[in-house]
mmCIF file of C-alpha atoms in Angstrom:
data_model
loop_
_atom_site.group_PDB
_atom_site.id
_atom_site.type_symbol
_atom_site.label_atom_id
_atom_site.label_comp_id
_atom_site.label_asym_id
_atom_site.label_seq_id
_atom_site.Cartn_x
_atom_site.Cartn_y
_atom_site.Cartn_z
ATOM 1 C CA ALA A 1102 -0.071 -0.005 0.129
ATOM 2 C CA ASP A 1103 2.943 2.502 0.625
ATOM 3 C CA ALA A 1104 4.737 1.652 -2.508
ATOM 4 C CA ALA A 1105 1.537 2.302 -4.491
ATOM 5 C CA ALA A 1106 0.596 5.498 -2.807
ATOM 6 C CA GLY A 1107 4.387 6.745 -3.354
ATOM 7 C CA ARG A 1108 4.748 6.904 0.380
ATOM 8 C CA LEU A 1109 8.262 4.572 0.595
ATOM 9 C CA PRO A 1110 10.755 6.318 2.608
ATOM 10 C CA LYS A 1111 14.126 7.340 1.446
ATOM 11 C CA VAL A 1112 15.572 3.923 2.519
ATOM 12 C CA CYS A 1113 13.801 0.821 4.100
ATOM 13 C CA PHE A 1114 14.607 -2.672 4.432
ATOM 14 C CA VAL A 1115 12.216 -5.184 3.750
ATOM 15 C CA ASP A 1116 12.352 -8.991 5.424
ATOM 16 C CA PRO A 1117 10.035 -12.120 4.456
ATOM 17 C CA PRO A 1118 8.089 -13.842 7.230
ATOM 18 C CA PHE A 1119 10.385 -15.959 9.691
ATOM 19 C CA ARG A 1120 7.662 -18.070 10.546
ATOM 20 C CA ASP A 1121 9.474 -21.101 12.090
ATOM 21 C CA GLY A 1122 13.264 -20.214 11.292
ATOM 22 C CA GLY A 1123 13.304 -22.347 8.383
ATOM 23 C CA GLY A 1124 13.701 -25.461 10.467
ATOM 24 C CA GLY A 1125 10.181 -26.814 11.271
ATOM 25 C CA ASP A 1126 7.333 -27.268 9.240
ATOM 26 C CA GLY A 1127 8.281 -25.496 5.756
ATOM 27 C CA THR A 1128 5.883 -22.538 6.148
ATOM 28 C CA SER A 1129 8.592 -19.881 6.438
ATOM 29 C CA ALA A 1130 9.537 -17.581 3.394
ATOM 30 C CA ASP A 1131 12.921 -16.934 4.432
ATOM 31 C CA GLU A 1132 14.302 -19.671 1.823
ATOM 32 C CA HIS A 1133 16.436 -21.071 4.265
ATOM 33 C CA PRO A 1134 16.607 -25.043 4.095
ATOM 34 C CA HIS A 1135 13.693 -26.797 5.171
ATOM 35 C CA GLY A 1136 11.458 -23.906 4.499
ATOM 36 C CA ASP A 1137 9.299 -23.771 1.126
ATOM 37 C CA ILE A 1138 11.553 -21.781 -1.458
ATOM 38 C CA ARG A 1139 8.317 -20.905 -3.213
ATOM 39 C CA LEU A 1140 7.032 -18.847 -0.542
ATOM 40 C CA GLY A 1141 10.151 -16.836 -0.507
ATOM 41 C CA GLN A 1142 10.168 -16.291 -4.240
ATOM 42 C CA ALA A 1143 6.323 -15.329 -4.374
ATOM 43 C CA PHE A 1144 7.160 -12.795 -1.318
ATOM 44 C CA MET A 1145 10.315 -11.616 -3.366
ATOM 45 C CA SER A 1146 7.923 -11.195 -6.429
ATOM 46 C CA ASP A 1147 5.225 -9.169 -4.542
ATOM 47 C CA VAL A 1148 8.073 -6.844 -3.133
ATOM 48 C CA VAL A 1149 9.685 -6.474 -6.493
ATOM 49 C CA HIS A 1150 6.254 -5.741 -8.396
ATOM 50 C CA ALA A 1151 5.125 -3.241 -5.796
ATOM 51 C CA PHE A 1152 8.289 -1.385 -6.394
ATOM 52 C CA ILE A 1153 8.396 -1.307 -9.990
ATOM 53 C CA HIS A 1154 4.619 -0.106 -10.152
ATOM 54 C CA SER A 1155 4.898 2.485 -7.409
ATOM 55 C CA PRO A 1156 5.662 6.192 -8.444
ATOM 56 C CA GLN A 1157 9.172 5.708 -7.135
ATOM 57 C CA TYR A 1158 10.350 3.362 -9.380
ATOM 58 C CA LYS A 1159 11.636 6.419 -11.534
ATOM 59 C CA ARG A 1160 14.008 7.546 -9.092
ATOM 60 C CA GLY A 1161 14.674 4.477 -7.069
ATOM 61 C CA ALA A 1162 16.581 1.203 -6.705
ATOM 62 C CA LEU A 1163 15.644 -1.954 -5.153
ATOM 63 C CA PHE A 1164 18.577 -4.253 -4.026
ATOM 64 C CA ILE A 1165 17.750 -7.838 -3.299
ATOM 65 C CA ASP A 1166 20.865 -9.884 -1.745
ATOM 66 C CA TYR A 1167 20.981 -12.902 0.596
ATOM 67 C CA ASP A 1168 22.604 -13.198 3.875
ATOM 68 C CA GLU A 1169 24.235 -16.363 3.406
ATOM 69 C CA TRP A 1170 26.033 -18.425 0.836
ATOM 70 C CA GLY A 1171 23.790 -21.612 1.331
ATOM 71 C CA GLY A 1172 26.293 -24.160 1.752
ATOM 72 C CA PHE A 1173 27.346 -25.101 -2.072
ATOM 73 C CA PHE A 1174 30.684 -25.349 -3.442
ATOM 74 C CA GLU A 1175 32.241 -22.073 -4.511
ATOM 75 C CA HIS A 1176 35.220 -22.080 -6.729
ATOM 76 C CA VAL A 1177 36.427 -18.261 -6.054
ATOM 77 C CA ARG A 1178 38.380 -17.855 -2.938
ATOM 78 C CA PRO A 1179 36.811 -15.242 -0.489
ATOM 79 C CA ARG A 1180 38.308 -11.796 -0.670
ATOM 80 C CA ARG A 1181 39.893 -9.703 2.221
ATOM 81 C CA VAL A 1182 38.751 -6.172 2.339
ATOM 82 C CA PRO A 1183 40.220 -3.257 4.368
ATOM 83 C CA ASP A 1184 38.353 -3.411 8.070
ATOM 84 C CA ASP A 1185 39.309 -2.215 11.515
ATOM 85 C CA ARG A 1186 38.843 -5.879 13.076
ATOM 86 C CA ALA A 1187 41.213 -7.597 10.494
ATOM 87 C CA SER A 1188 43.373 -10.188 12.196
ATOM 88 C CA ARG A 1189 45.664 -12.941 11.266
ATOM 89 C CA ASP A 1190 43.535 -15.516 13.555
ATOM 90 C CA ILE A 1191 40.935 -16.600 11.010
ATOM 91 C CA ALA A 1192 38.360 -16.909 13.908
ATOM 92 C CA GLU A 1193 38.615 -13.247 14.603
ATOM 93 C CA ASP A 1194 39.087 -11.893 11.159
ATOM 94 C CA TRP A 1195 36.240 -9.518 10.073
ATOM 95 C CA GLY A 1196 38.401 -8.352 6.906
ATOM 96 C CA LEU A 1197 37.530 -12.084 5.184
ATOM 97 C CA THR A 1198 34.390 -11.331 3.326
ATOM 98 C CA GLY A 1199 33.127 -15.303 2.929
ATOM 99 C CA PHE A 1200 31.792 -16.933 -0.225
ATOM 100 C CA ARG A 1201 30.160 -14.701 -2.885
ATOM 101 C CA ILE A 1202 26.147 -14.712 -2.789
ATOM 102 C CA PRO A 1203 23.577 -13.572 -5.171
ATOM 103 C CA ALA A 1204 22.495 -10.057 -5.595
ATOM 104 C CA VAL A 1205 20.095 -8.377 -7.856
ATOM 105 C CA ALA A 1206 19.624 -4.323 -8.278
ATOM 106 C CA VAL A 1207 16.196 -3.448 -9.796
ATOM 107 C CA SER A 1208 16.182 0.252 -11.164
ATOM 108 C CA PRO A 1209 15.773 2.216 -14.291
ATOM 109 C CA PHE A 1210 19.337 3.009 -14.105
ATOM 110 C CA THR A 1211 20.717 -0.666 -14.035
ATOM 111 C CA LEU A 1212 21.941 -1.809 -17.256
ATOM 112 C CA GLY A 1213 18.768 -3.796 -18.210
ATOM 113 C CA GLY A 1214 19.736 -7.591 -18.033
ATOM 114 C CA GLY A 1215 23.252 -7.216 -17.570
ATOM 115 C CA VAL A 1216 25.635 -8.580 -15.185
ATOM 116 C CA SER A 1217 28.125 -6.915 -13.168
ATOM 117 C CA HIS A 1218 31.099 -8.156 -12.335
ATOM 118 C CA ALA A 1219 32.241 -5.804 -9.945
ATOM 119 C CA PHE A 1220 33.291 -6.908 -6.512
ATOM 120 C CA MET A 1221 30.522 -5.719 -3.907
ATOM 121 C CA THR A 1222 29.781 -6.455 -0.410
ATOM 122 C CA PHE A 1223 27.021 -5.228 1.805
ATOM 123 C CA GLU A 1224 28.703 -2.184 2.564
ATOM 124 C CA SER A 1225 28.274 -1.458 -1.121
ATOM 125 C CA ILE A 1226 24.600 -0.566 -0.765
ATOM 126 C CA LEU A 1227 25.838 1.580 2.247
ATOM 127 C CA LYS A 1228 28.398 3.483 0.352
ATOM 128 C CA LEU A 1229 25.977 4.393 -2.060
ATOM 129 C CA ILE A 1230 23.425 5.621 0.583
ATOM 130 C CA SER A 1231 26.426 7.444 2.002
ATOM 131 C CA TYR A 1232 27.159 9.058 -1.325
ATOM 132 C CA ARG A 1233 23.696 9.978 -2.233
ATOM 133 C CA PHE A 1234 22.853 11.761 1.265
ATOM 134 C CA GLY A 1235 26.429 13.128 2.053
ATOM 135 C CA LEU A 1236 26.799 11.024 4.955
ATOM 136 C CA GLY A 1237 30.132 10.143 6.078
ATOM 137 C CA PHE A 1238 31.612 6.445 7.006
ATOM 138 C CA LEU A 1239 30.693 4.406 9.690
ATOM 139 C CA ASN A 1240 34.144 2.322 9.426
ATOM 140 C CA LYS A 1241 36.988 1.652 7.494
ATOM 141 C CA ARG A 1242 35.303 -1.102 5.676
ATOM 142 C CA HIS A 1243 32.864 1.263 4.333
ATOM 143 C CA ARG A 1244 34.944 3.945 3.724
ATOM 144 C CA TYR A 1245 36.857 1.385 1.254
ATOM 145 C CA ALA A 1246 33.772 -0.445 -0.338
ATOM 146 C CA THR A 1247 32.667 -0.283 -3.970
ATOM 147 C CA ASN A 1248 29.742 2.008 -4.498
ATOM 148 C CA ILE A 1249 27.392 0.187 -5.912
ATOM 149 C CA GLY A 1250 25.880 2.977 -7.935
ATOM 150 C CA ARG A 1251 29.049 3.007 -10.153
ATOM 151 C CA THR A 1252 27.157 -0.069 -11.797
ATOM 152 C CA PHE A 1253 24.549 2.152 -12.918
ATOM 153 C CA ASP A 1254 24.050 4.308 -15.499
ATOM 154 C CA PHE A 1255 22.289 7.385 -14.597
ATOM 155 C CA THR A 1256 22.446 9.201 -18.032
ATOM 156 C CA LYS A 1257 20.160 6.513 -19.849
ATOM 157 C CA PRO A 1258 17.500 5.301 -17.552
ATOM 158 C CA ASP A 1259 14.775 3.063 -18.736
ATOM 159 C CA PHE A 1260 11.472 4.156 -17.210
ATOM 160 C CA HIS A 1261 9.589 1.055 -18.649
ATOM 161 C CA PRO A 1262 9.328 -1.537 -15.586
ATOM 162 C CA PRO A 1263 10.741 -4.963 -16.661
ATOM 163 C CA GLN A 1264 8.305 -7.671 -17.651
ATOM 164 C CA LEU A 1265 8.453 -10.202 -14.625
ATOM 165 C CA PRO A 1266 6.347 -13.504 -13.879
ATOM 166 C CA ASP A 1267 4.280 -13.148 -10.973
ATOM 167 C CA PRO A 1268 3.034 -16.357 -9.328
ATOM 168 C CA ALA A 1269 -0.578 -16.634 -8.841
ATOM 169 C CA ALA A 1270 -0.794 -18.716 -6.065
ATOM 170 C CA ILE A 1271 1.578 -20.595 -3.906
ATOM 171 C CA ALA A 1272 0.742 -24.147 -2.628
ATOM 172 C CA ALA A 1273 2.628 -24.764 0.916
ATOM 173 C CA ILE A 1274 2.538 -27.640 3.497
#
Protein backbone atom coordinates (compact mmCIF):
# COMPACT_ATOMS: atom_id res chain seq x y z
CA ALA A 1 0.00 0.00 0.00
CA ASP A 2 2.88 2.40 0.82
CA ALA A 3 4.58 1.64 -2.49
CA ALA A 4 1.38 2.15 -4.50
CA ALA A 5 0.75 5.47 -2.74
CA GLY A 6 4.33 6.66 -3.26
CA ARG A 7 5.00 6.72 0.50
CA LEU A 8 8.15 4.61 0.64
CA PRO A 9 10.85 6.12 2.87
CA LYS A 10 14.19 7.15 1.34
CA VAL A 11 15.74 3.91 2.65
CA CYS A 12 13.87 0.87 3.86
CA PHE A 13 14.58 -2.78 4.55
CA VAL A 14 12.10 -5.56 3.84
CA ASP A 15 12.43 -9.04 5.33
CA PRO A 16 10.30 -12.08 4.51
CA PRO A 17 8.13 -13.71 7.15
CA PHE A 18 10.33 -15.89 9.39
CA ARG A 19 7.51 -18.15 10.57
CA ASP A 20 9.47 -21.13 11.81
CA GLY A 21 13.12 -20.16 11.39
CA GLY A 22 13.36 -22.40 8.34
CA GLY A 23 13.68 -25.57 10.34
CA GLY A 24 10.21 -26.69 11.27
CA ASP A 25 7.09 -27.19 9.25
CA GLY A 26 8.24 -25.56 5.99
CA THR A 27 6.00 -22.49 6.15
CA SER A 28 8.79 -19.92 6.46
CA ALA A 29 9.29 -17.60 3.48
CA ASP A 30 12.95 -16.87 4.26
CA GLU A 31 14.30 -19.49 1.79
CA HIS A 32 16.45 -21.20 4.42
CA PRO A 33 16.71 -24.99 4.29
CA HIS A 34 13.51 -26.78 5.28
CA GLY A 35 11.46 -23.74 4.32
CA ASP A 36 9.39 -23.68 1.13
CA ILE A 37 11.47 -21.76 -1.42
CA ARG A 38 8.28 -21.04 -3.39
CA LEU A 39 7.00 -18.91 -0.49
CA GLY A 40 10.22 -16.89 -0.47
CA GLN A 41 10.16 -16.38 -4.21
CA ALA A 42 6.46 -15.37 -4.13
CA PHE A 43 7.24 -12.87 -1.37
CA MET A 44 10.13 -11.49 -3.43
CA SER A 45 7.87 -11.23 -6.49
CA ASP A 46 5.29 -9.25 -4.49
CA VAL A 47 7.97 -6.84 -3.21
CA VAL A 48 9.55 -6.33 -6.65
CA HIS A 49 6.18 -5.80 -8.37
CA ALA A 50 5.09 -3.34 -5.69
CA PHE A 51 8.28 -1.35 -6.27
CA ILE A 52 8.36 -1.37 -10.09
CA HIS A 53 4.70 -0.28 -10.25
CA SER A 54 5.14 2.46 -7.65
CA PRO A 55 5.64 6.15 -8.46
CA GLN A 56 9.06 5.92 -6.80
CA TYR A 57 10.42 3.40 -9.32
CA LYS A 58 11.48 6.24 -11.65
CA ARG A 59 13.95 7.59 -9.10
CA GLY A 60 14.76 4.60 -6.94
CA ALA A 61 16.56 1.30 -6.65
CA LEU A 62 15.68 -1.99 -5.02
CA PHE A 63 18.50 -4.28 -3.93
CA ILE A 64 17.86 -7.95 -3.34
CA ASP A 65 20.63 -9.74 -1.53
CA TYR A 66 20.96 -12.86 0.50
CA ASP A 67 22.72 -13.03 3.83
CA GLU A 68 24.05 -16.56 3.55
CA TRP A 69 25.89 -18.39 0.85
CA GLY A 70 23.87 -21.60 1.13
CA GLY A 71 26.56 -24.22 1.66
CA PHE A 72 27.19 -24.97 -2.01
CA PHE A 73 30.61 -25.33 -3.58
CA GLU A 74 32.25 -22.05 -4.52
CA HIS A 75 35.23 -21.98 -6.85
CA VAL A 76 36.25 -18.38 -6.07
CA ARG A 77 38.34 -17.84 -2.95
CA PRO A 78 36.86 -15.36 -0.43
CA ARG A 79 38.43 -11.92 -0.65
CA ARG A 80 39.86 -9.72 2.06
CA VAL A 81 38.78 -6.13 2.53
CA PRO A 82 40.15 -3.31 4.69
CA ASP A 83 38.56 -3.66 8.11
CA ASP A 84 39.36 -2.18 11.53
CA ARG A 85 38.84 -5.66 13.02
CA ALA A 86 41.09 -7.60 10.60
CA SER A 87 43.21 -10.23 12.31
CA ARG A 88 45.71 -12.95 11.47
CA ASP A 89 43.53 -15.31 13.54
CA ILE A 90 40.85 -16.52 11.10
CA ALA A 91 38.37 -16.95 13.95
CA GLU A 92 38.71 -13.23 14.72
CA ASP A 93 39.18 -11.91 11.16
CA TRP A 94 36.40 -9.59 10.02
CA GLY A 95 38.36 -8.59 6.91
CA LEU A 96 37.59 -11.92 5.23
CA THR A 97 34.39 -11.55 3.20
CA GLY A 98 33.22 -15.15 2.86
CA PHE A 99 31.81 -16.82 -0.22
CA ARG A 100 29.96 -14.92 -2.92
CA ILE A 101 26.19 -14.63 -2.68
CA PRO A 102 23.58 -13.66 -5.28
CA ALA A 103 22.37 -10.09 -5.50
CA VAL A 104 20.05 -8.23 -7.86
CA ALA A 105 19.53 -4.50 -8.44
CA VAL A 106 16.16 -3.37 -9.81
CA SER A 107 16.11 0.21 -11.05
CA PRO A 108 15.58 2.23 -14.22
CA PHE A 109 19.28 3.07 -13.96
CA THR A 110 20.62 -0.50 -14.08
CA LEU A 111 22.05 -1.89 -17.27
CA GLY A 112 18.88 -3.79 -18.21
CA GLY A 113 19.51 -7.50 -17.98
CA GLY A 114 23.23 -6.95 -17.62
CA VAL A 115 25.54 -8.61 -15.15
CA SER A 116 28.12 -6.63 -13.23
CA HIS A 117 31.28 -8.45 -12.28
CA ALA A 118 32.32 -5.70 -9.87
CA PHE A 119 33.32 -6.85 -6.39
CA MET A 120 30.59 -5.79 -3.99
CA THR A 121 29.89 -6.37 -0.31
CA PHE A 122 26.87 -5.45 1.81
CA GLU A 123 28.68 -2.19 2.52
CA SER A 124 28.45 -1.33 -1.20
CA ILE A 125 24.79 -0.44 -0.71
CA LEU A 126 25.68 1.65 2.36
CA LYS A 127 28.35 3.37 0.28
CA LEU A 128 25.75 4.43 -2.29
CA ILE A 129 23.44 5.67 0.47
CA SER A 130 26.24 7.71 2.11
CA TYR A 131 27.27 9.13 -1.27
CA ARG A 132 23.69 10.01 -2.24
CA PHE A 133 22.85 11.73 1.06
CA GLY A 134 26.29 13.25 1.78
CA LEU A 135 26.93 11.15 4.86
CA GLY A 136 30.26 10.10 6.31
CA PHE A 137 31.60 6.60 6.76
CA LEU A 138 30.79 4.19 9.56
CA ASN A 139 34.20 2.51 9.61
CA LYS A 140 37.17 1.55 7.45
CA ARG A 141 35.29 -1.27 5.70
CA HIS A 142 32.52 1.12 4.68
CA ARG A 143 35.02 3.78 3.57
CA TYR A 144 36.81 1.41 1.16
CA ALA A 145 33.76 -0.48 -0.12
CA THR A 146 32.86 -0.23 -3.80
CA ASN A 147 29.91 2.11 -4.42
CA ILE A 148 27.26 -0.07 -6.08
CA GLY A 149 26.00 3.10 -7.79
CA ARG A 150 29.03 2.86 -10.09
CA THR A 151 27.35 -0.09 -11.80
CA PHE A 152 24.41 2.15 -12.80
CA ASP A 153 24.06 4.43 -15.79
CA PHE A 154 22.31 7.58 -14.61
CA THR A 155 22.43 9.18 -18.09
CA LYS A 156 20.16 6.63 -19.84
CA PRO A 157 17.34 5.55 -17.55
CA ASP A 158 14.79 3.04 -18.82
CA PHE A 159 11.53 3.98 -17.13
CA HIS A 160 9.63 0.99 -18.51
CA PRO A 161 9.33 -1.55 -15.70
CA PRO A 162 10.66 -4.98 -16.62
CA GLN A 163 8.14 -7.66 -17.53
CA LEU A 164 8.59 -10.18 -14.73
CA PRO A 165 6.57 -13.28 -13.90
CA ASP A 166 4.25 -13.06 -10.92
CA PRO A 167 3.05 -16.34 -9.43
CA ALA A 168 -0.73 -16.38 -9.02
CA ALA A 169 -0.83 -18.74 -6.06
CA ILE A 170 1.63 -20.67 -3.96
CA ALA A 171 1.04 -24.13 -2.60
CA ALA A 172 2.56 -24.79 0.82
CA ILE A 173 2.47 -27.44 3.47
